[in-house]
Each structure stands twice: as structure tokens, then as C-alpha cells.
mmCIF file of C-alpha atoms and ligand atoms in Angstrom:
data_model
loop_
_atom_site.group_PDB
_atom_site.id
_atom_site.type_symbol
_atom_site.label_atom_id
_atom_site.label_comp_id
_atom_site.label_asym_id
_atom_site.label_seq_id
_atom_site.Cartn_x
_atom_site.Cartn_y
_atom_site.Cartn_z
ATOM 1 C CA MET A 71 -10.176 -48.294 19.887
ATOM 2 C CA LYS A 72 -8.042 -50.593 22.007
ATOM 3 C CA LEU A 73 -5.134 -49.182 24.008
ATOM 4 C CA ARG A 74 -2.692 -51.402 22.180
ATOM 5 C CA GLU A 75 -3.725 -49.646 18.939
ATOM 6 C CA ILE A 76 -3.988 -46.142 20.410
ATOM 7 C CA TYR A 77 -0.369 -46.189 21.589
ATOM 8 C CA LYS A 78 0.904 -47.336 18.196
ATOM 9 C CA SER A 79 0.287 -43.902 16.650
ATOM 10 C CA GLY A 80 3.858 -42.741 17.309
ATOM 11 C CA LYS A 81 2.476 -39.509 18.818
ATOM 12 C CA THR A 82 2.289 -38.759 22.539
ATOM 13 C CA VAL A 83 -1.204 -39.855 23.593
ATOM 14 C CA ILE A 84 -3.113 -37.352 25.752
ATOM 15 C CA SER A 85 -5.596 -38.733 28.282
ATOM 16 C CA PHE A 86 -7.350 -37.549 31.443
ATOM 17 C CA GLU A 87 -8.274 -39.259 34.688
ATOM 18 C CA ILE A 88 -11.504 -38.232 36.350
ATOM 19 C CA PHE A 89 -13.370 -39.585 39.359
ATOM 20 C CA PRO A 90 -17.110 -40.101 39.894
ATOM 21 C CA PRO A 91 -18.157 -37.689 42.656
ATOM 22 C CA ASP A 92 -20.802 -38.774 45.141
ATOM 23 C CA ASN A 93 -22.797 -35.582 45.561
ATOM 24 C CA ALA A 94 -25.133 -33.995 43.038
ATOM 25 C CA GLU A 95 -23.446 -30.593 43.009
ATOM 26 C CA ALA A 96 -20.032 -32.071 42.262
ATOM 27 C CA VAL A 97 -21.545 -34.256 39.535
ATOM 28 C CA GLU A 98 -23.050 -31.178 37.858
ATOM 29 C CA LYS A 99 -19.700 -29.420 38.087
ATOM 30 C CA LEU A 100 -17.999 -32.468 36.565
ATOM 31 C CA PHE A 101 -20.269 -32.318 33.517
ATOM 32 C CA THR A 102 -19.410 -28.652 32.992
ATOM 33 C CA GLU A 103 -15.704 -29.464 33.222
ATOM 34 C CA ALA A 104 -16.146 -32.516 30.991
ATOM 35 C CA GLY A 105 -17.332 -30.250 28.161
ATOM 36 C CA VAL A 106 -14.033 -28.359 28.281
ATOM 37 C CA LEU A 107 -11.990 -31.547 28.613
ATOM 38 C CA LYS A 108 -13.776 -33.001 25.588
ATOM 39 C CA ASN A 109 -12.698 -30.008 23.511
ATOM 40 C CA LEU A 110 -9.093 -30.834 24.367
ATOM 41 C CA ASN A 111 -9.470 -34.000 22.258
ATOM 42 C CA PRO A 112 -8.120 -36.622 24.653
ATOM 43 C CA ALA A 113 -7.681 -40.063 23.114
ATOM 44 C CA PHE A 114 -9.729 -41.325 26.077
ATOM 45 C CA ILE A 115 -10.509 -40.593 29.689
ATOM 46 C CA SER A 116 -10.130 -42.979 32.604
ATOM 47 C CA LEU A 117 -12.706 -43.230 35.379
ATOM 48 C CA THR A 118 -11.535 -44.194 38.867
ATOM 49 C CA HIS A 119 -13.194 -46.842 41.009
ATOM 50 C CA SER A 120 -13.483 -47.111 44.756
ATOM 51 C CA ALA A 121 -11.707 -50.261 45.958
ATOM 52 C CA SER A 122 -14.472 -50.951 48.473
ATOM 53 C CA GLY A 123 -17.034 -50.859 45.648
ATOM 54 C CA LYS A 124 -19.085 -48.128 47.339
ATOM 55 C CA ASN A 125 -21.136 -45.816 45.193
ATOM 56 C CA LYS A 126 -21.142 -48.229 42.232
ATOM 57 C CA GLU A 127 -24.563 -47.310 40.844
ATOM 58 C CA ASN A 128 -23.803 -43.595 40.915
ATOM 59 C CA ALA A 129 -20.428 -44.207 39.228
ATOM 60 C CA ARG A 130 -22.131 -46.156 36.454
ATOM 61 C CA LYS A 131 -24.674 -43.416 35.859
ATOM 62 C CA ILE A 132 -21.812 -40.961 35.481
ATOM 63 C CA PHE A 133 -19.997 -43.372 33.160
ATOM 64 C CA LEU A 134 -23.079 -43.596 30.918
ATOM 65 C CA GLU A 135 -23.575 -39.863 30.826
ATOM 66 C CA LEU A 136 -19.922 -39.208 29.968
ATOM 67 C CA LYS A 137 -20.100 -41.848 27.266
ATOM 68 C CA ASN A 138 -23.455 -41.008 25.732
ATOM 69 C CA ASP A 139 -23.652 -37.223 26.163
ATOM 70 C CA PHE A 140 -19.976 -36.355 25.662
ATOM 71 C CA ASN A 141 -18.961 -39.257 23.458
ATOM 72 C CA PHE A 142 -15.811 -39.983 25.447
ATOM 73 C CA GLN A 143 -13.939 -43.218 25.049
ATOM 74 C CA ILE A 144 -13.672 -44.362 28.655
ATOM 75 C CA MET A 145 -11.215 -46.689 30.350
ATOM 76 C CA PRO A 146 -12.807 -47.743 33.656
ATOM 77 C CA HIS A 147 -10.514 -48.625 36.550
ATOM 78 C CA PHE A 148 -11.175 -52.093 37.990
ATOM 79 C CA THR A 149 -9.953 -52.785 41.518
ATOM 80 C CA CYS A 150 -9.890 -56.323 42.855
ATOM 81 C CA ILE A 151 -8.795 -56.390 46.485
ATOM 82 C CA CYS A 152 -12.402 -56.453 47.762
ATOM 83 C CA SER A 153 -13.984 -58.050 44.655
ATOM 84 C CA THR A 154 -15.136 -61.569 43.942
ATOM 85 C CA LYS A 155 -14.950 -63.181 40.505
ATOM 86 C CA GLU A 156 -18.713 -62.635 40.275
ATOM 87 C CA ASN A 157 -18.286 -58.889 40.921
ATOM 88 C CA ILE A 158 -15.650 -58.705 38.187
ATOM 89 C CA ASP A 159 -17.788 -60.718 35.741
ATOM 90 C CA GLU A 160 -20.778 -58.466 36.366
ATOM 91 C CA SER A 161 -18.678 -55.333 35.795
ATOM 92 C CA LEU A 162 -17.193 -56.800 32.616
ATOM 93 C CA ASP A 163 -20.700 -57.457 31.291
ATOM 94 C CA PHE A 164 -21.801 -53.924 32.097
ATOM 95 C CA PHE A 165 -18.806 -52.239 30.472
ATOM 96 C CA LYS A 166 -18.757 -54.544 27.467
ATOM 97 C CA THR A 167 -22.457 -53.932 26.818
ATOM 98 C CA ASN A 168 -21.724 -50.225 26.976
ATOM 99 C CA GLY A 169 -18.955 -50.156 24.416
ATOM 100 C CA THR A 170 -15.808 -50.338 26.534
ATOM 101 C CA GLU A 171 -12.633 -51.837 25.099
ATOM 102 C CA ASN A 172 -10.040 -50.945 27.735
ATOM 103 C CA ILE A 173 -9.587 -51.464 31.476
ATOM 104 C CA LEU A 174 -7.060 -50.285 34.042
ATOM 105 C CA ALA A 175 -6.564 -53.329 36.274
ATOM 106 C CA LEU A 176 -5.576 -52.512 39.848
ATOM 107 C CA ARG A 177 -5.366 -54.131 43.221
ATOM 108 C CA GLY A 178 -6.702 -51.057 45.007
ATOM 109 C CA ASP A 179 -5.653 -49.667 48.352
ATOM 110 C CA ILE A 180 -6.085 -52.043 51.297
ATOM 111 C CA PRO A 181 -9.119 -50.970 53.365
ATOM 112 C CA GLU A 182 -8.922 -50.795 57.138
ATOM 113 C CA ASP A 183 -11.314 -53.743 57.510
ATOM 114 C CA LYS A 184 -8.996 -56.606 56.513
ATOM 115 C CA SER A 185 -11.800 -59.172 56.723
ATOM 116 C CA ILE A 186 -13.142 -58.008 53.346
ATOM 117 C CA ILE A 187 -9.948 -58.436 51.311
ATOM 118 C CA CYS A 188 -8.453 -61.179 49.119
ATOM 119 C CA LYS A 189 -11.767 -62.880 48.372
ATOM 120 C CA ASN A 190 -10.569 -64.108 45.001
ATOM 121 C CA PHE A 191 -7.734 -61.746 44.177
ATOM 122 C CA CYS A 192 -4.888 -60.438 46.315
ATOM 123 C CA ASN A 193 -3.007 -58.448 43.699
ATOM 124 C CA ALA A 194 -3.309 -56.868 40.282
ATOM 125 C CA ALA A 195 -1.363 -59.627 38.474
ATOM 126 C CA GLU A 196 -4.035 -62.129 39.524
ATOM 127 C CA LEU A 197 -6.729 -59.801 38.203
ATOM 128 C CA VAL A 198 -4.952 -59.329 34.852
ATOM 129 C CA GLU A 199 -4.589 -63.088 34.486
ATOM 130 C CA TYR A 200 -8.297 -63.580 35.195
ATOM 131 C CA LEU A 201 -9.401 -60.743 32.886
ATOM 132 C CA ASN A 202 -7.409 -62.270 30.065
ATOM 133 C CA THR A 203 -9.365 -65.479 30.327
ATOM 134 C CA LYS A 204 -12.685 -63.598 30.277
ATOM 135 C CA THR A 205 -12.318 -60.778 27.766
ATOM 136 C CA ASP A 206 -10.382 -59.381 24.832
ATOM 137 C CA PHE A 207 -10.300 -55.887 26.336
ATOM 138 C CA SER A 208 -6.937 -54.176 26.213
ATOM 139 C CA ILE A 209 -5.632 -54.149 29.779
ATOM 140 C CA ALA A 210 -3.525 -51.459 31.444
ATOM 141 C CA VAL A 211 -1.748 -51.644 34.807
ATOM 142 C CA ALA A 212 -0.171 -49.218 37.268
ATOM 143 C CA GLY A 213 3.570 -48.580 37.476
ATOM 144 C CA TYR A 214 5.500 -46.698 40.143
ATOM 145 C CA PRO A 215 8.521 -44.606 39.082
ATOM 146 C CA GLU A 216 9.659 -44.369 42.724
ATOM 147 C CA GLY A 217 8.412 -47.818 43.738
ATOM 148 C CA HIS A 218 5.112 -48.795 45.357
ATOM 149 C CA ILE A 219 4.903 -47.879 49.021
ATOM 150 C CA GLU A 220 4.493 -51.526 50.131
ATOM 151 C CA SER A 221 7.208 -52.871 47.890
ATOM 152 C CA PRO A 222 10.297 -54.098 49.773
ATOM 153 C CA SER A 223 12.618 -52.811 47.031
ATOM 154 C CA ILE A 224 12.730 -51.219 43.602
ATOM 155 C CA LYS A 225 13.792 -54.626 42.253
ATOM 156 C CA ALA A 226 10.711 -56.319 43.746
ATOM 157 C CA ASP A 227 8.559 -53.542 42.356
ATOM 158 C CA ILE A 228 9.813 -54.109 38.798
ATOM 159 C CA GLU A 229 9.410 -57.874 39.219
ATOM 160 C CA ASN A 230 5.780 -57.268 40.167
ATOM 161 C CA LEU A 231 5.271 -55.031 37.148
ATOM 162 C CA LYS A 232 6.830 -57.700 34.922
ATOM 163 C CA LYS A 233 4.406 -60.229 36.377
ATOM 164 C CA LYS A 234 1.480 -57.979 35.427
ATOM 165 C CA ILE A 235 2.823 -57.547 31.901
ATOM 166 C CA ASP A 236 3.484 -61.271 31.518
ATOM 167 C CA SER A 237 -0.087 -61.921 32.690
ATOM 168 C CA GLY A 238 -1.312 -59.975 29.657
ATOM 169 C CA ALA A 239 -1.222 -56.206 30.241
ATOM 170 C CA ASP A 240 -0.672 -53.932 27.231
ATOM 171 C CA VAL A 241 0.094 -50.501 28.688
ATOM 172 C CA ILE A 242 1.496 -49.015 31.921
ATOM 173 C CA PHE A 243 0.044 -45.905 33.595
ATOM 174 C CA THR A 244 2.383 -44.415 36.153
ATOM 175 C CA GLN A 245 1.826 -42.954 39.532
ATOM 176 C CA MET A 246 2.294 -39.172 39.540
ATOM 177 C CA PHE A 247 5.865 -37.958 39.725
ATOM 178 C CA PHE A 248 7.399 -34.484 39.896
ATOM 179 C CA GLU A 249 10.977 -35.278 38.963
ATOM 180 C CA ASN A 250 11.316 -36.460 35.384
ATOM 181 C CA GLU A 251 14.630 -38.075 36.255
ATOM 182 C CA LYS A 252 12.711 -40.623 38.358
ATOM 183 C CA PHE A 253 10.541 -41.428 35.350
ATOM 184 C CA PHE A 254 13.519 -41.805 33.004
ATOM 185 C CA GLU A 255 15.237 -44.125 35.515
ATOM 186 C CA PHE A 256 12.014 -46.148 35.711
ATOM 187 C CA LEU A 257 11.961 -46.477 31.902
ATOM 188 C CA ASP A 258 15.562 -47.755 32.008
ATOM 189 C CA ARG A 259 14.704 -50.284 34.700
ATOM 190 C CA ILE A 260 11.708 -51.680 32.878
ATOM 191 C CA GLU A 261 13.625 -51.895 29.624
ATOM 192 C CA LYS A 262 16.348 -53.875 31.394
ATOM 193 C CA ALA A 263 13.620 -56.155 32.797
ATOM 194 C CA GLY A 264 12.513 -56.899 29.221
ATOM 195 C CA ILE A 265 9.253 -54.936 29.415
ATOM 196 C CA GLN A 266 8.441 -53.452 26.027
ATOM 197 C CA LYS A 267 5.075 -51.793 26.506
ATOM 198 C CA PRO A 268 3.974 -48.154 26.202
ATOM 199 C CA VAL A 269 4.191 -46.113 29.396
ATOM 200 C CA ALA A 270 1.817 -43.197 30.006
ATOM 201 C CA ALA A 271 3.335 -40.648 32.386
ATOM 202 C CA GLY A 272 1.087 -39.608 35.283
ATOM 203 C CA ILE A 273 0.940 -35.799 35.521
ATOM 204 C CA MET A 274 -0.613 -34.056 38.502
ATOM 205 C CA PRO A 275 -1.160 -30.320 38.090
ATOM 206 C CA VAL A 276 -0.865 -29.017 41.656
ATOM 207 C CA ILE A 277 -3.685 -26.724 42.754
ATOM 208 C CA SER A 278 -3.237 -26.499 46.532
ATOM 209 C CA LEU A 279 -1.007 -27.599 49.383
ATOM 210 C CA ASN A 280 -3.848 -29.667 50.824
ATOM 211 C CA GLN A 281 -4.325 -31.542 47.568
ATOM 212 C CA LEU A 282 -0.574 -32.157 47.260
ATOM 213 C CA ASN A 283 -0.335 -33.498 50.818
ATOM 214 C CA LYS A 284 -3.425 -35.666 50.363
ATOM 215 C CA MET A 285 -2.320 -37.135 47.038
ATOM 216 C CA THR A 286 1.214 -37.902 48.162
ATOM 217 C CA ARG A 287 0.456 -39.113 51.699
ATOM 218 C CA LEU A 288 -0.003 -42.722 50.642
ATOM 219 C CA ALA A 289 2.493 -42.785 47.805
ATOM 220 C CA LYS A 290 6.234 -42.639 47.324
ATOM 221 C CA VAL A 291 6.485 -39.375 45.438
ATOM 222 C CA THR A 292 9.356 -36.916 45.775
ATOM 223 C CA ILE A 293 8.375 -33.268 45.666
ATOM 224 C CA PRO A 294 11.236 -30.994 44.650
ATOM 225 C CA GLU A 295 12.214 -28.944 47.685
ATOM 226 C CA LYS A 296 12.100 -25.534 45.966
ATOM 227 C CA PHE A 297 8.671 -26.242 44.458
ATOM 228 C CA LYS A 298 7.281 -27.279 47.835
ATOM 229 C CA GLU A 299 8.831 -24.249 49.566
ATOM 230 C CA LYS A 300 7.149 -21.913 47.084
ATOM 231 C CA ILE A 301 3.786 -23.610 47.656
ATOM 232 C CA ILE A 302 4.134 -23.467 51.433
ATOM 233 C CA SER A 303 5.241 -19.838 51.356
ATOM 234 C CA ARG A 304 1.912 -18.763 49.823
ATOM 235 C CA GLN A 305 -0.302 -21.658 50.769
ATOM 236 C CA ASP A 306 -3.458 -19.530 51.059
ATOM 237 C CA ASP A 307 -3.045 -17.907 47.651
ATOM 238 C CA LYS A 308 -5.062 -20.279 45.443
ATOM 239 C CA ASN A 309 -4.396 -18.477 42.165
ATOM 240 C CA TYR A 310 -0.667 -18.323 42.791
ATOM 241 C CA ILE A 311 -0.453 -22.049 43.547
ATOM 242 C CA ARG A 312 -2.558 -22.989 40.551
ATOM 243 C CA GLU A 313 -0.331 -20.870 38.270
ATOM 244 C CA LEU A 314 2.769 -22.386 39.868
ATOM 245 C CA GLY A 315 1.338 -25.879 39.281
ATOM 246 C CA ILE A 316 0.649 -25.051 35.629
ATOM 247 C CA GLU A 317 4.131 -23.645 35.104
ATOM 248 C CA PHE A 318 5.763 -26.629 36.805
ATOM 249 C CA ALA A 319 3.757 -29.285 34.958
ATOM 250 C CA SER A 320 4.205 -27.487 31.612
ATOM 251 C CA LYS A 321 7.994 -27.647 31.965
ATOM 252 C CA GLN A 322 7.740 -31.256 33.040
ATOM 253 C CA CYS A 323 5.568 -32.166 30.039
ATOM 254 C CA LEU A 324 7.758 -30.295 27.561
ATOM 255 C CA GLU A 325 10.749 -32.336 28.661
ATOM 256 C CA LEU A 326 8.720 -35.542 28.471
ATOM 257 C CA LEU A 327 7.660 -34.626 24.927
ATOM 258 C CA GLU A 328 11.305 -34.014 23.989
ATOM 259 C CA HIS A 329 11.915 -37.590 25.156
ATOM 260 C CA ASN A 330 8.987 -38.824 23.028
ATOM 261 C CA ALA A 331 6.887 -39.961 25.973
ATOM 262 C CA ASP A 332 4.277 -42.530 24.886
ATOM 263 C CA GLY A 333 1.539 -40.753 26.786
ATOM 264 C CA LEU A 334 0.680 -37.949 29.200
ATOM 265 C CA HIS A 335 -2.122 -38.970 31.555
ATOM 266 C CA PHE A 336 -3.401 -35.990 33.559
ATOM 267 C CA PHE A 337 -4.873 -36.540 37.012
ATOM 268 C CA THR A 338 -7.431 -33.757 36.546
ATOM 269 C CA LEU A 339 -9.309 -34.062 39.854
ATOM 270 C CA ASN A 340 -12.334 -33.239 37.677
ATOM 271 C CA ARG A 341 -11.027 -29.809 36.732
ATOM 272 C CA SER A 342 -10.211 -28.674 33.245
ATOM 273 C CA TYR A 343 -8.440 -25.338 33.747
ATOM 274 C CA SER A 344 -4.898 -26.521 34.515
ATOM 275 C CA ALA A 345 -4.918 -29.327 31.945
ATOM 276 C CA LYS A 346 -6.098 -26.901 29.258
ATOM 277 C CA ARG A 347 -3.449 -24.308 30.118
ATOM 278 C CA ILE A 348 -0.694 -26.928 30.232
ATOM 279 C CA LEU A 349 -1.677 -28.318 26.838
ATOM 280 C CA GLU A 350 -1.768 -24.792 25.405
ATOM 281 C CA ASN A 351 1.682 -24.128 26.863
ATOM 282 C CA ILE A 352 3.197 -27.235 25.357
ATOM 283 C CA TYR A 353 1.361 -27.421 22.018
ATOM 284 C CA GLY A 354 0.455 -23.771 21.342
ATOM 285 C CA GLY A 355 -2.235 -21.282 22.308
ATOM 286 C CA SER A 356 -5.140 -22.653 20.318
ATOM 287 C CA TYR A 357 -4.801 -26.276 21.410
ATOM 288 C CA GLY A 358 -8.112 -28.169 21.225
ATOM 289 C CA LYS A 359 -11.334 -26.942 19.686
ATOM 290 C CA SER A 360 -11.974 -23.897 21.869
HETATM 291 C C1 FAD B 451 -2.643 -44.614 37.403
HETATM 292 C C2 FAD B 451 -3.223 -45.113 38.732
HETATM 293 C C3 FAD B 451 -4.592 -45.157 38.904
HETATM 294 C C4 FAD B 451 -5.155 -45.622 40.109
HETATM 295 N N1 FAD B 451 -6.522 -45.675 40.246
HETATM 296 C C5 FAD B 451 -7.064 -46.172 41.390
HETATM 297 C C6 FAD B 451 -8.498 -46.330 41.532
HETATM 298 O O1 FAD B 451 -9.272 -45.993 40.632
HETATM 299 N N2 FAD B 451 -8.967 -46.856 42.687
HETATM 300 C C7 FAD B 451 -8.130 -47.251 43.707
HETATM 301 O O2 FAD B 451 -8.601 -47.757 44.738
HETATM 302 N N3 FAD B 451 -6.784 -47.134 43.597
HETATM 303 C C8 FAD B 451 -6.237 -46.609 42.467
HETATM 304 N N4 FAD B 451 -4.863 -46.502 42.352
HETATM 305 C C9 FAD B 451 -4.025 -46.831 43.503
HETATM 306 C C10 FAD B 451 -3.669 -48.328 43.558
HETATM 307 O O3 FAD B 451 -4.823 -49.097 43.695
HETATM 308 C C11 FAD B 451 -2.740 -48.513 44.745
HETATM 309 O O4 FAD B 451 -1.473 -47.941 44.488
HETATM 310 C C12 FAD B 451 -2.603 -49.932 45.280
HETATM 311 O O5 FAD B 451 -1.986 -49.859 46.563
HETATM 312 C C13 FAD B 451 -1.765 -50.857 44.412
HETATM 313 O O6 FAD B 451 -2.405 -51.202 43.253
HETATM 314 P P1 FAD B 451 -1.620 -52.012 42.091
HETATM 315 O O7 FAD B 451 -2.596 -52.346 41.060
HETATM 316 O O8 FAD B 451 -0.401 -51.264 41.692
HETATM 317 O O9 FAD B 451 -1.210 -53.328 42.915
HETATM 318 P P2 FAD B 451 -0.209 -54.516 42.672
HETATM 319 O O10 FAD B 451 0.484 -54.419 41.376
HETATM 320 O O11 FAD B 451 -0.916 -55.773 43.005
HETATM 321 O O12 FAD B 451 0.918 -54.252 43.778
HETATM 322 C C14 FAD B 451 0.583 -53.837 45.096
HETATM 323 C C15 FAD B 451 1.713 -54.155 46.047
HETATM 324 O O13 FAD B 451 1.684 -55.520 46.357
HETATM 325 C C16 FAD B 451 2.926 -56.132 46.077
HETATM 326 N N5 FAD B 451 2.642 -57.471 45.554
HETATM 327 C C17 FAD B 451 1.991 -57.767 44.419
HETATM 328 N N6 FAD B 451 1.920 -59.115 44.264
HETATM 329 C C18 FAD B 451 2.503 -59.653 45.356
HETATM 330 C C19 FAD B 451 2.749 -60.973 45.814
HETATM 331 N N7 FAD B 451 2.372 -62.049 45.112
HETATM 332 N N8 FAD B 451 3.394 -61.140 46.982
HETATM 333 C C20 FAD B 451 3.791 -60.081 47.715
HETATM 334 N N9 FAD B 451 3.594 -58.798 47.342
HETATM 335 C C21 FAD B 451 2.984 -58.588 46.186
HETATM 336 C C22 FAD B 451 3.579 -55.209 45.057
HETATM 337 O O14 FAD B 451 4.974 -55.313 45.028
HETATM 338 C C23 FAD B 451 3.100 -53.857 45.493
HETATM 339 O O15 FAD B 451 3.902 -53.345 46.525
HETATM 340 C C24 FAD B 451 -4.282 -46.034 41.167
HETATM 341 C C25 FAD B 451 -2.897 -45.986 40.983
HETATM 342 C C26 FAD B 451 -2.355 -45.526 39.786
HETATM 343 C C27 FAD B 451 -0.859 -45.473 39.614
#
């Protein structure tokens, strides 16, 4: 089903982001975790893509296995900063042939080697515009509750988002955030800008200090001081931090549900445990099939 239909249900749409690992052991582990995630009945999962295009064949194998063996609806991420129109056309053919209806259209992070960027596309709005001429897929784009790190201002950031929507995007998936107030302010800003599209809130269940530092290093994301202090105070206690992450994200999600969030999109990092516990906390103990 297309995103534009999925988000019309009036219910908060649950979805998961996963990434295609590049070693065999991690791929095996992913398939074990995918079985649990499947039982949580997500509307769809999204599959990340490396902006440099590395590891494409492996990523496609994983896509096919997730689709055919687990019967997931999958929204692949498309990045364009290092892609030519031919690369995009070839990917569209592959995903269309394999039953895809939705894409998350992204610029991608700028690689260190600047000679390989902006071949045909320099930003996501250009990609959305191109995709719309080539396909009837439903197209999603990224939004940044605290602004994108390269954006000169919050105003410029919203103008860029508006450009992506006006180029034909149907849904917005946000960067992770830990302060719901930032998300609510973002919703106000986009409404004032005349954007009337569903917004799926990006939820990151924290599992370690390392992960938190890594995920927020390149993004503008405020981490509440008390939350961070607690993590730092017991940074070697994995179970404690995972439980803290579950408790924190559960509260966050409950408040988002009270505000009728269009969607909760969990950055799972290929793990099911925290997502499952959070969904049980917010919807009740027997959430999902098992
Ligand atoms: C939900 C989500 C999923 C993601 N998945 C992936 C993934 O799978 N792979 C990956 O590599 N990255 C991924 N990213 C990260 C993303 O690629 C980076 O944040 C990237 O830096 C920006 O991508 P974008 O699509 O938001 O870019 P854009 O919307 O193009 O914006 C990027 C920056 O460029 C500026 N800009 C845009 N157009 C212009 C213009 N004409 N002139 C001047 N400035 C301009 C914008 O203001 C913004 O600061 C994801 C991000 C999110 C939120």
C-alpha cells in the first residue's frame, strides 16, 4: 500500500528502520530480529542506503529476503548525492519489479571525497522532482525538528522542506529527537509554512552511550541533561542503559500518542528488544502476535 494511503487510517502508524549489515554474522542476527519485529505488525519497515552506494548487491539480497521470507512491506531509502540519473533509474526498476510502492528520498551525507558528489543531484528536492517524473511511488522525505546541521537557520530549513513537499513528497520522516517539545514546535512551523502532510516521529531507543554519541555526532539533536547524566553515570552497565532507554522512549511515545502523532518510526539499529518493550508499554503487555 502507498504511504499516502497508509497514513490516512487515522491511527498512529508504527514502522521500523533497519540497515543492511555488511558481514554474514550480523545479517544472520538481523534475520532473527526481523522475525520478532514482524510479529509487532509494523505497517512497513524502511531499509537504509549508503550514500556512497557501497555494498549495493548485499543490501539488495537482504531486501529480497526480508520481502520474500518475512513478507515485510519495505520502503527503501534512496540517496542521491553520489548518484547519477542512470543509478536512480536502475534502482527504481529493481524496486518496482520487486513490489515496492514507497521510497524515502534523501540527499545523503556528503562524503569526504567531494569529487564524487552532485553528479546529477545536489539535494533531496531535486531527487523528489526527478522521481515524480519517473514513477508513481509514494515519496517520503526527511524533516529535522531541530534543523539540519548544514542549514543556516530554522527558517531556511523549513523552506527546504517545503520545496521537497512542493516537488511531490507525501510524508515526512523526522530525525530522532528526545524532547517532544522540539517536535511539537516543528509541527507548528510546518503548519504555518502551509505543509499539510503526515509526519512520522523518529524514535531512537538508546542502548549505549557510544551509540548515542555516534548517532548524534552529525545531527542537531538535544539530549536532555538529566537523561544524559544518568547514562554517563553508569555507562558500562548495558542492561541499565537499555532499560533507561526503554523507559525514556516509552514516556516520549505515550505523549506523542496523546497528541495523535501520525506515525512512530523506530530507529531499531536491527534490534527488536527495545521496540517490542516500548510498544508493550504504550499499547499493553500483549502487543503484537507474540
Ligand atoms: C529518517 C531519516 C533517514 C535517513 N536515512 C539515511 C540513509 O539511509 N542513508 C544516508 O546516507 N543518510 C540518511 N539520512 C541522513 C541524511 O541523508 C542526511 O541528514 C543528509 O545530510 C541530508 O539529507 P536530506 O535528504 O535531508 O537533504 P536535503 O533536504 O537536500 O537538505 C540537506 C541540506 O542542504 C540544504 N539545501 C538543500 N537544498 C539546497 C539548496 N538548493 N541550496 C542550498 N542549500 C540547500 C538544506 O537546507 C539542508 O541543510 C537519514 C535522515 C533521516 C532524518
